[in-house]
């Protein structure tokens, strides 16, 4: 899996967009970018993933740069319930023989 | 079921006792994973059941830890002769296919070893 770098922590005001960056400069052509989050005292929750095109679902948007060396997860209108640790994971699509592994992620604190 | 179910949600045990933690994955999911998370720490992979293939046990920290998955469904994680450092939240996840990267996690079982 390609190495990822995320800021340790970020703050965001409630109602504003939260933009969480992830650097993955060694990403390979067949590796996807996955995002999960873990709200305190809960199991991780899958958010979104993408290969090269920008993706959007009901939870978030994923913007991947043209060179694919970095990406940004966007929560368009952050709420207090979005306070969580956000994990960016880069790996080959659904053919892995190893289980998913999680780094240390970004701790997002949404402020009232 | 609708989600991944884990039991018990909380378990307090004395050092040296054996414990069993249960995971009931989403119906039809072929892959099942166990992770643990110590207080304030990241997620640590333990074991991965990948359909009919041999499980990947590479994350089990010692031979006191074992897991079974019966009938391709329910899984039990057993910790023998528990130690205080085993205290953690044990998380189970399942996915529709082996090798998938979209996992659904349960709420976890919090183990406290006194």
mmCIF file of N, CA, C and O in Angstrom, chain B residues 1-83:
data_model
loop_
_atom_site.group_PDB
_atom_site.id
_atom_site.type_symbol
_atom_site.label_atom_id
_atom_site.label_comp_id
_atom_site.label_asym_id
_atom_site.label_seq_id
_atom_site.Cartn_x
_atom_site.Cartn_y
_atom_site.Cartn_z
ATOM 1 N N UNK B 1 -28.132 -10.123 9.500
ATOM 2 C CA UNK B 1 -28.650 -8.920 10.119
ATOM 3 C C UNK B 1 -28.265 -7.681 9.336
ATOM 4 O O UNK B 1 -27.515 -7.744 8.372
ATOM 5 N N UNK B 2 -28.729 -6.547 9.798
ATOM 6 C CA UNK B 2 -28.494 -5.306 9.099
ATOM 7 C C UNK B 2 -27.063 -4.834 9.249
ATOM 8 O O UNK B 2 -26.555 -4.116 8.388
ATOM 9 N N UNK B 3 -26.437 -5.186 10.331
ATOM 10 C CA UNK B 3 -25.080 -4.730 10.572
ATOM 11 C C UNK B 3 -24.254 -5.830 11.194
ATOM 12 O O UNK B 3 -24.697 -6.966 11.337
ATOM 13 N N UNK B 4 -23.031 -5.482 11.560
ATOM 14 C CA UNK B 4 -22.144 -6.423 12.238
ATOM 15 C C UNK B 4 -22.438 -6.346 13.734
ATOM 16 O O UNK B 4 -22.386 -5.253 14.308
ATOM 17 N N UNK B 5 -22.739 -7.483 14.322
ATOM 18 C CA UNK B 5 -23.067 -7.509 15.740
ATOM 19 C C UNK B 5 -21.928 -8.124 16.537
ATOM 20 O O UNK B 5 -21.399 -9.173 16.146
ATOM 21 N N UNK B 6 -21.584 -7.488 17.641
ATOM 22 C CA UNK B 6 -20.535 -8.015 18.502
ATOM 23 C C UNK B 6 -21.066 -8.146 19.932
ATOM 24 O O UNK B 6 -21.849 -7.318 20.388
ATOM 25 N N UNK B 7 -20.602 -9.211 20.570
ATOM 26 C CA UNK B 7 -20.976 -9.387 21.972
ATOM 27 C C UNK B 7 -19.845 -10.056 22.728
ATOM 28 O O UNK B 7 -19.068 -10.825 22.133
ATOM 29 N N UNK B 8 -19.705 -9.763 24.030
ATOM 30 C CA UNK B 8 -20.444 -8.727 24.743
ATOM 31 C C UNK B 8 -19.949 -7.346 24.351
ATOM 32 O O UNK B 8 -18.869 -7.210 23.790
ATOM 33 N N UNK B 9 -20.701 -6.326 24.672
ATOM 34 C CA UNK B 9 -20.244 -4.969 24.376
ATOM 35 C C UNK B 9 -19.167 -4.548 25.375
ATOM 36 O O UNK B 9 -18.271 -3.772 25.043
ATOM 37 N N UNK B 10 -19.290 -5.079 26.579
ATOM 38 C CA UNK B 10 -18.296 -4.805 27.622
ATOM 39 C C UNK B 10 -17.998 -6.085 28.375
ATOM 40 O O UNK B 10 -18.922 -6.845 28.687
ATOM 41 N N UNK B 11 -16.719 -6.297 28.668
ATOM 42 C CA UNK B 11 -16.327 -7.467 29.441
ATOM 43 C C UNK B 11 -15.210 -7.070 30.393
ATOM 44 O O UNK B 11 -14.186 -6.531 29.972
ATOM 45 N N UNK B 12 -15.440 -7.336 31.665
ATOM 46 C CA UNK B 12 -14.412 -7.122 32.668
ATOM 47 C C UNK B 12 -14.003 -8.485 33.184
ATOM 48 O O UNK B 12 -14.855 -9.287 33.573
ATOM 49 N N UNK B 13 -12.721 -8.758 33.187
ATOM 50 C CA UNK B 13 -12.254 -10.062 33.629
ATOM 51 C C UNK B 13 -11.007 -9.893 34.481
ATOM 52 O O UNK B 13 -10.381 -8.826 34.507
ATOM 53 N N UNK B 14 -10.675 -10.959 35.175
ATOM 54 C CA UNK B 14 -9.471 -10.931 35.990
ATOM 55 C C UNK B 14 -8.296 -11.489 35.201
ATOM 56 O O UNK B 14 -8.455 -12.408 34.380
ATOM 57 N N UNK B 15 -7.148 -10.972 35.493
ATOM 58 C CA UNK B 15 -5.921 -11.461 34.861
ATOM 59 C C UNK B 15 -5.832 -12.979 35.016
ATOM 60 O O UNK B 15 -6.082 -13.517 36.089
ATOM 61 N N UNK B 16 -5.495 -13.623 33.896
ATOM 62 C CA UNK B 16 -5.343 -15.074 33.917
ATOM 63 C C UNK B 16 -6.560 -15.844 33.433
ATOM 64 O O UNK B 16 -6.457 -17.034 33.118
ATOM 65 N N UNK B 17 -7.702 -15.174 33.375
ATOM 66 C CA UNK B 17 -8.917 -15.843 32.897
ATOM 67 C C UNK B 17 -8.943 -15.840 31.367
ATOM 68 O O UNK B 17 -8.302 -15.029 30.717
ATOM 69 N N UNK B 18 -9.726 -16.772 30.821
ATOM 70 C CA UNK B 18 -9.940 -16.821 29.379
ATOM 71 C C UNK B 18 -11.206 -16.028 29.036
ATOM 72 O O UNK B 18 -12.158 -16.003 29.820
ATOM 73 N N UNK B 19 -11.214 -15.402 27.865
ATOM 74 C CA UNK B 19 -12.409 -14.693 27.412
ATOM 75 C C UNK B 19 -12.706 -15.066 25.966
ATOM 76 O O UNK B 19 -11.803 -15.396 25.197
ATOM 77 N N UNK B 20 -13.986 -15.014 25.643
ATOM 78 C CA UNK B 20 -14.426 -15.227 24.265
ATOM 79 C C UNK B 20 -15.240 -14.024 23.821
ATOM 80 O O UNK B 20 -16.138 -13.574 24.525
ATOM 81 N N UNK B 21 -14.919 -13.538 22.644
ATOM 82 C CA UNK B 21 -15.644 -12.420 22.057
ATOM 83 C C UNK B 21 -16.269 -12.914 20.759
ATOM 84 O O UNK B 21 -15.624 -13.607 19.974
ATOM 85 N N UNK B 22 -17.508 -12.514 20.537
ATOM 86 C CA UNK B 22 -18.252 -13.049 19.402
ATOM 87 C C UNK B 22 -18.531 -11.963 18.382
ATOM 88 O O UNK B 22 -18.782 -10.815 18.731
ATOM 89 N N UNK B 23 -18.515 -12.371 17.122
ATOM 90 C CA UNK B 23 -18.848 -11.465 16.027
ATOM 91 C C UNK B 23 -19.810 -12.155 15.071
ATOM 92 O O UNK B 23 -19.542 -13.265 14.598
ATOM 93 N N UNK B 24 -20.904 -11.481 14.788
ATOM 94 C CA UNK B 24 -21.896 -11.969 13.834
ATOM 95 C C UNK B 24 -21.873 -11.022 12.632
ATOM 96 O O UNK B 24 -22.367 -9.891 12.726
ATOM 97 N N UNK B 25 -21.283 -11.443 11.518
ATOM 98 C CA UNK B 25 -21.118 -10.510 10.392
ATOM 99 C C UNK B 25 -22.425 -10.296 9.642
ATOM 100 O O UNK B 25 -23.435 -10.941 9.905
ATOM 101 N N UNK B 26 -22.382 -9.395 8.693
ATOM 102 C CA UNK B 26 -23.527 -9.160 7.823
ATOM 103 C C UNK B 26 -23.758 -10.425 6.999
ATOM 104 O O UNK B 26 -22.806 -11.017 6.467
ATOM 105 N N UNK B 27 -25.009 -10.807 6.908
ATOM 106 C CA UNK B 27 -25.358 -12.012 6.169
ATOM 107 C C UNK B 27 -24.865 -11.920 4.725
ATOM 108 O O UNK B 27 -25.095 -10.913 4.043
ATOM 109 N N UNK B 28 -24.189 -12.961 4.284
ATOM 110 C CA UNK B 28 -23.694 -12.988 2.912
ATOM 111 C C UNK B 28 -22.293 -12.446 2.731
ATOM 112 O O UNK B 28 -21.704 -12.589 1.653
ATOM 113 N N UNK B 29 -21.754 -11.820 3.768
ATOM 114 C CA UNK B 29 -20.380 -11.317 3.672
ATOM 115 C C UNK B 29 -19.414 -12.485 3.836
ATOM 116 O O UNK B 29 -19.489 -13.242 4.793
ATOM 117 N N UNK B 30 -18.489 -12.593 2.882
ATOM 118 C CA UNK B 30 -17.593 -13.737 2.897
ATOM 119 C C UNK B 30 -16.328 -13.497 3.701
ATOM 120 O O UNK B 30 -15.675 -14.442 4.113
ATOM 121 N N UNK B 31 -15.960 -12.259 3.896
ATOM 122 C CA UNK B 31 -14.712 -11.965 4.615
ATOM 123 C C UNK B 31 -15.018 -11.368 5.981
ATOM 124 O O UNK B 31 -15.977 -10.603 6.146
ATOM 125 N N UNK B 32 -14.196 -11.737 6.963
ATOM 126 C CA UNK B 32 -14.385 -11.262 8.333
ATOM 127 C C UNK B 32 -13.028 -10.911 8.917
ATOM 128 O O UNK B 32 -12.049 -11.637 8.704
ATOM 129 N N UNK B 33 -12.986 -9.825 9.648
ATOM 130 C CA UNK B 33 -11.727 -9.281 10.162
ATOM 131 C C UNK B 33 -11.870 -8.979 11.657
ATOM 132 O O UNK B 33 -12.928 -8.543 12.102
ATOM 133 N N UNK B 34 -10.786 -9.175 12.379
ATOM 134 C CA UNK B 34 -10.694 -8.728 13.760
ATOM 135 C C UNK B 34 -9.551 -7.717 13.871
ATOM 136 O O UNK B 34 -8.440 -7.941 13.344
ATOM 137 N N UNK B 35 -9.857 -6.619 14.580
ATOM 138 C CA UNK B 35 -8.870 -5.601 14.904
ATOM 139 C C UNK B 35 -8.979 -5.336 16.406
ATOM 140 O O UNK B 35 -9.992 -5.673 17.040
ATOM 141 N N UNK B 36 -7.977 -4.696 16.961
ATOM 142 C CA UNK B 36 -8.134 -4.204 18.317
ATOM 143 C C UNK B 36 -7.575 -2.790 18.392
ATOM 144 O O UNK B 36 -6.730 -2.386 17.586
ATOM 145 N N UNK B 37 -8.067 -2.064 19.390
ATOM 146 C CA UNK B 37 -7.672 -0.676 19.564
ATOM 147 C C UNK B 37 -7.509 -0.419 21.049
ATOM 148 O O UNK B 37 -8.497 -0.384 21.792
ATOM 149 N N UNK B 38 -6.274 -0.255 21.449
ATOM 150 C CA UNK B 38 -6.003 0.096 22.842
ATOM 151 C C UNK B 38 -6.308 1.568 23.042
ATOM 152 O O UNK B 38 -6.362 2.351 22.079
ATOM 153 N N UNK B 39 -6.501 1.955 24.275
ATOM 154 C CA UNK B 39 -6.915 3.320 24.604
ATOM 155 C C UNK B 39 -5.956 4.345 23.997
ATOM 156 O O UNK B 39 -4.755 4.301 24.237
ATOM 157 N N UNK B 40 -6.514 5.234 23.181
ATOM 158 C CA UNK B 40 -5.720 6.294 22.592
ATOM 159 C C UNK B 40 -4.803 5.869 21.465
ATOM 160 O O UNK B 40 -3.999 6.670 20.987
ATOM 161 N N UNK B 41 -4.915 4.612 21.061
ATOM 162 C CA UNK B 41 -4.027 4.095 20.025
ATOM 163 C C UNK B 41 -4.783 3.851 18.718
ATOM 164 O O UNK B 41 -6.005 3.984 18.652
ATOM 165 N N UNK B 42 -4.031 3.488 17.699
ATOM 166 C CA UNK B 42 -4.632 3.203 16.404
ATOM 167 C C UNK B 42 -5.188 1.798 16.329
ATOM 168 O O UNK B 42 -5.113 1.023 17.281
ATOM 169 N N UNK B 43 -5.752 1.479 15.185
ATOM 170 C CA UNK B 43 -6.318 0.142 14.972
ATOM 171 C C UNK B 43 -5.215 -0.840 14.615
ATOM 172 O O UNK B 43 -4.389 -0.587 13.745
ATOM 173 N N UNK B 44 -5.222 -1.960 15.290
ATOM 174 C CA UNK B 44 -4.223 -2.997 15.079
ATOM 175 C C UNK B 44 -4.899 -4.213 14.489
ATOM 176 O O UNK B 44 -5.817 -4.781 15.086
ATOM 177 N N UNK B 45 -4.474 -4.632 13.307
ATOM 178 C CA UNK B 45 -5.034 -5.804 12.657
ATOM 179 C C UNK B 45 -4.669 -7.066 13.432
ATOM 180 O O UNK B 45 -3.520 -7.218 13.879
ATOM 181 N N UNK B 46 -5.613 -7.967 13.579
ATOM 182 C CA UNK B 46 -5.364 -9.228 14.269
ATOM 183 C C UNK B 46 -5.443 -10.423 13.318
ATOM 184 O O UNK B 46 -4.487 -11.175 13.161
ATOM 185 N N UNK B 47 -6.589 -10.622 12.703
ATOM 186 C CA UNK B 47 -6.801 -11.827 11.890
ATOM 187 C C UNK B 47 -7.851 -11.547 10.830
ATOM 188 O O UNK B 47 -8.732 -10.715 11.028
ATOM 189 N N UNK B 48 -7.756 -12.275 9.731
ATOM 190 C CA UNK B 48 -8.613 -12.041 8.564
ATOM 191 C C UNK B 48 -9.049 -13.390 8.008
ATOM 192 O O UNK B 48 -8.204 -14.193 7.610
ATOM 193 N N UNK B 49 -10.338 -13.640 8.024
ATOM 194 C CA UNK B 49 -10.912 -14.844 7.437
ATOM 195 C C UNK B 49 -11.370 -14.504 6.032
ATOM 196 O O UNK B 49 -12.248 -13.668 5.839
ATOM 197 N N UNK B 50 -10.775 -15.162 5.056
ATOM 198 C CA UNK B 50 -11.031 -14.825 3.666
ATOM 199 C C UNK B 50 -11.701 -15.987 2.948
ATOM 200 O O UNK B 50 -11.061 -16.732 2.221
ATOM 201 N N UNK B 51 -12.982 -16.133 3.212
ATOM 202 C CA UNK B 51 -13.772 -17.149 2.541
ATOM 203 C C UNK B 51 -13.235 -18.536 2.833
ATOM 204 O O UNK B 51 -13.006 -18.906 3.980
ATOM 205 N N UNK B 52 -13.019 -19.304 1.797
ATOM 206 C CA UNK B 52 -12.564 -20.679 1.966
ATOM 207 C C UNK B 52 -11.048 -20.804 2.095
ATOM 208 O O UNK B 52 -10.534 -21.902 2.348
ATOM 209 N N UNK B 53 -10.335 -19.716 1.927
ATOM 210 C CA UNK B 53 -8.883 -19.767 2.051
ATOM 211 C C UNK B 53 -8.471 -19.788 3.520
ATOM 212 O O UNK B 53 -9.264 -19.462 4.404
ATOM 213 N N UNK B 54 -7.227 -20.173 3.744
ATOM 214 C CA UNK B 54 -6.716 -20.180 5.112
ATOM 215 C C UNK B 54 -6.712 -18.762 5.656
ATOM 216 O O UNK B 54 -6.406 -17.810 4.936
ATOM 217 N N UNK B 55 -7.066 -18.597 6.926
ATOM 218 C CA UNK B 55 -7.096 -17.243 7.489
ATOM 219 C C UNK B 55 -5.703 -16.651 7.596
ATOM 220 O O UNK B 55 -4.715 -17.363 7.764
ATOM 221 N N UNK B 56 -5.629 -15.343 7.493
ATOM 222 C CA UNK B 56 -4.384 -14.606 7.697
ATOM 223 C C UNK B 56 -4.300 -14.276 9.183
ATOM 224 O O UNK B 56 -5.001 -13.387 9.659
ATOM 225 N N UNK B 57 -3.430 -14.984 9.879
ATOM 226 C CA UNK B 57 -3.301 -14.817 11.326
ATOM 227 C C UNK B 57 -2.093 -13.959 11.688
ATOM 228 O O UNK B 57 -1.673 -13.939 12.852
ATOM 229 N N UNK B 58 -1.537 -13.274 10.722
ATOM 230 C CA UNK B 58 -0.257 -12.605 10.931
ATOM 231 C C UNK B 58 -0.290 -11.508 11.982
ATOM 232 O O UNK B 58 0.742 -11.112 12.499
ATOM 233 N N UNK B 59 -1.473 -11.015 12.331
ATOM 234 C CA UNK B 59 -1.558 -9.942 13.302
ATOM 235 C C UNK B 59 -1.766 -10.383 14.739
ATOM 236 O O UNK B 59 -1.725 -9.558 15.656
ATOM 237 N N UNK B 60 -1.984 -11.657 14.949
ATOM 238 C CA UNK B 60 -2.221 -12.122 16.319
ATOM 239 C C UNK B 60 -0.957 -11.897 17.147
ATOM 240 O O UNK B 60 0.122 -12.354 16.767
ATOM 241 N N UNK B 61 -1.071 -11.219 18.288
ATOM 242 C CA UNK B 61 0.125 -10.822 19.030
ATOM 243 C C UNK B 61 0.826 -11.953 19.775
ATOM 244 O O UNK B 61 2.016 -11.834 20.069
ATOM 245 N N UNK B 62 0.124 -12.986 20.101
ATOM 246 C CA UNK B 62 0.753 -14.119 20.806
ATOM 247 C C UNK B 62 -0.104 -15.356 20.630
ATOM 248 O O UNK B 62 -1.223 -15.278 20.106
ATOM 249 N N UNK B 63 0.428 -16.489 21.060
ATOM 250 C CA UNK B 63 -0.335 -17.736 20.921
ATOM 251 C C UNK B 63 -1.477 -17.831 21.937
ATOM 252 O O UNK B 63 -2.212 -18.816 21.950
ATOM 253 N N UNK B 64 -1.629 -16.832 22.770
ATOM 254 C CA UNK B 64 -2.801 -16.805 23.649
ATOM 255 C C UNK B 64 -4.046 -16.397 22.898
ATOM 256 O O UNK B 64 -5.153 -16.576 23.381
ATOM 257 N N UNK B 65 -3.851 -15.840 21.717
ATOM 258 C CA UNK B 65 -4.961 -15.352 20.901
ATOM 259 C C UNK B 65 -5.280 -16.367 19.814
ATOM 260 O O UNK B 65 -4.379 -16.863 19.129
ATOM 261 N N UNK B 66 -6.551 -16.672 19.645
ATOM 262 C CA UNK B 66 -6.981 -17.538 18.558
ATOM 263 C C UNK B 66 -8.368 -17.105 18.126
ATOM 264 O O UNK B 66 -9.072 -16.409 18.846
ATOM 265 N N UNK B 67 -8.737 -17.507 16.925
ATOM 266 C CA UNK B 67 -10.063 -17.172 16.428
ATOM 267 C C UNK B 67 -10.550 -18.280 15.529
ATOM 268 O O UNK B 67 -9.767 -18.963 14.868
ATOM 269 N N UNK B 68 -11.858 -18.433 15.530
ATOM 270 C CA UNK B 68 -12.506 -19.402 14.661
ATOM 271 C C UNK B 68 -13.637 -18.717 13.938
ATOM 272 O O UNK B 68 -14.213 -17.746 14.423
ATOM 273 N N UNK B 69 -13.941 -19.271 12.784
ATOM 274 C CA UNK B 69 -15.136 -18.823 12.073
ATOM 275 C C UNK B 69 -15.880 -20.078 11.639
ATOM 276 O O UNK B 69 -15.421 -20.820 10.782
ATOM 277 N N UNK B 70 -17.018 -20.296 12.258
ATOM 278 C CA UNK B 70 -17.761 -21.524 12.024
ATOM 279 C C UNK B 70 -18.787 -21.326 10.921
ATOM 280 O O UNK B 70 -19.527 -20.339 10.922
ATOM 281 N N UNK B 71 -18.809 -22.276 9.997
ATOM 282 C CA UNK B 71 -19.814 -22.268 8.941
ATOM 283 C C UNK B 71 -19.764 -21.034 8.071
ATOM 284 O O UNK B 71 -20.767 -20.682 7.432
ATOM 285 N N UNK B 72 -18.623 -20.383 8.042
ATOM 286 C CA UNK B 72 -18.506 -19.198 7.208
ATOM 287 C C UNK B 72 -19.298 -18.013 7.702
ATOM 288 O O UNK B 72 -19.498 -17.043 6.954
ATOM 289 N N UNK B 73 -19.737 -18.063 8.966
ATOM 290 C CA UNK B 73 -20.541 -16.953 9.469
ATOM 291 C C UNK B 73 -19.966 -16.405 10.764
ATOM 292 O O UNK B 73 -18.987 -15.670 10.742
ATOM 293 N N UNK B 74 -20.510 -16.825 11.882
ATOM 294 C CA UNK B 74 -20.126 -16.289 13.186
ATOM 295 C C UNK B 74 -18.656 -16.590 13.482
ATOM 296 O O UNK B 74 -18.151 -17.676 13.154
ATOM 297 N N UNK B 75 -17.997 -15.628 14.119
ATOM 298 C CA UNK B 75 -16.604 -15.811 14.516
ATOM 299 C C UNK B 75 -16.463 -15.571 16.013
ATOM 300 O O UNK B 75 -17.172 -14.745 16.594
ATOM 301 N N UNK B 76 -15.549 -16.324 16.612
ATOM 302 C CA UNK B 76 -15.224 -16.152 18.021
ATOM 303 C C UNK B 76 -13.736 -15.896 18.157
ATOM 304 O O UNK B 76 -12.918 -16.657 17.631
ATOM 305 N N UNK B 77 -13.400 -14.823 18.855
ATOM 306 C CA UNK B 77 -12.002 -14.518 19.195
ATOM 307 C C UNK B 77 -11.799 -14.931 20.645
ATOM 308 O O UNK B 77 -12.552 -14.506 21.522
ATOM 309 N N UNK B 78 -10.829 -15.785 20.878
ATOM 310 C CA UNK B 78 -10.551 -16.280 22.217
ATOM 311 C C UNK B 78 -9.201 -15.781 22.687
ATOM 312 O O UNK B 78 -8.211 -15.856 21.945
ATOM 313 N N UNK B 79 -9.180 -15.247 23.888
ATOM 314 C CA UNK B 79 -7.928 -14.821 24.504
ATOM 315 C C UNK B 79 -7.753 -15.663 25.766
ATOM 316 O O UNK B 79 -8.595 -15.617 26.674
ATOM 317 N N UNK B 80 -6.693 -16.427 25.800
ATOM 318 C CA UNK B 80 -6.425 -17.278 26.956
ATOM 319 C C UNK B 80 -5.485 -16.562 27.928
ATOM 320 O O UNK B 80 -4.646 -15.755 27.517
ATOM 321 N N UNK B 81 -5.683 -16.862 29.179
ATOM 322 C CA UNK B 81 -4.773 -16.347 30.232
ATOM 323 C C UNK B 81 -4.570 -14.845 30.046
ATOM 324 O O UNK B 81 -3.447 -14.359 29.874
ATOM 325 N N UNK B 82 -5.666 -14.110 30.096
ATOM 326 C CA UNK B 82 -5.615 -12.681 29.781
ATOM 327 C C UNK B 82 -4.606 -11.936 30.648
ATOM 328 O O UNK B 82 -4.392 -12.260 31.825
ATOM 329 N N UNK B 83 -4.019 -10.923 30.045
ATOM 330 C CA UNK B 83 -3.077 -10.033 30.708
ATOM 331 C C UNK B 83 -3.644 -8.616 30.659
ATOM 332 O O UNK B 83 -4.503 -8.303 29.833
#
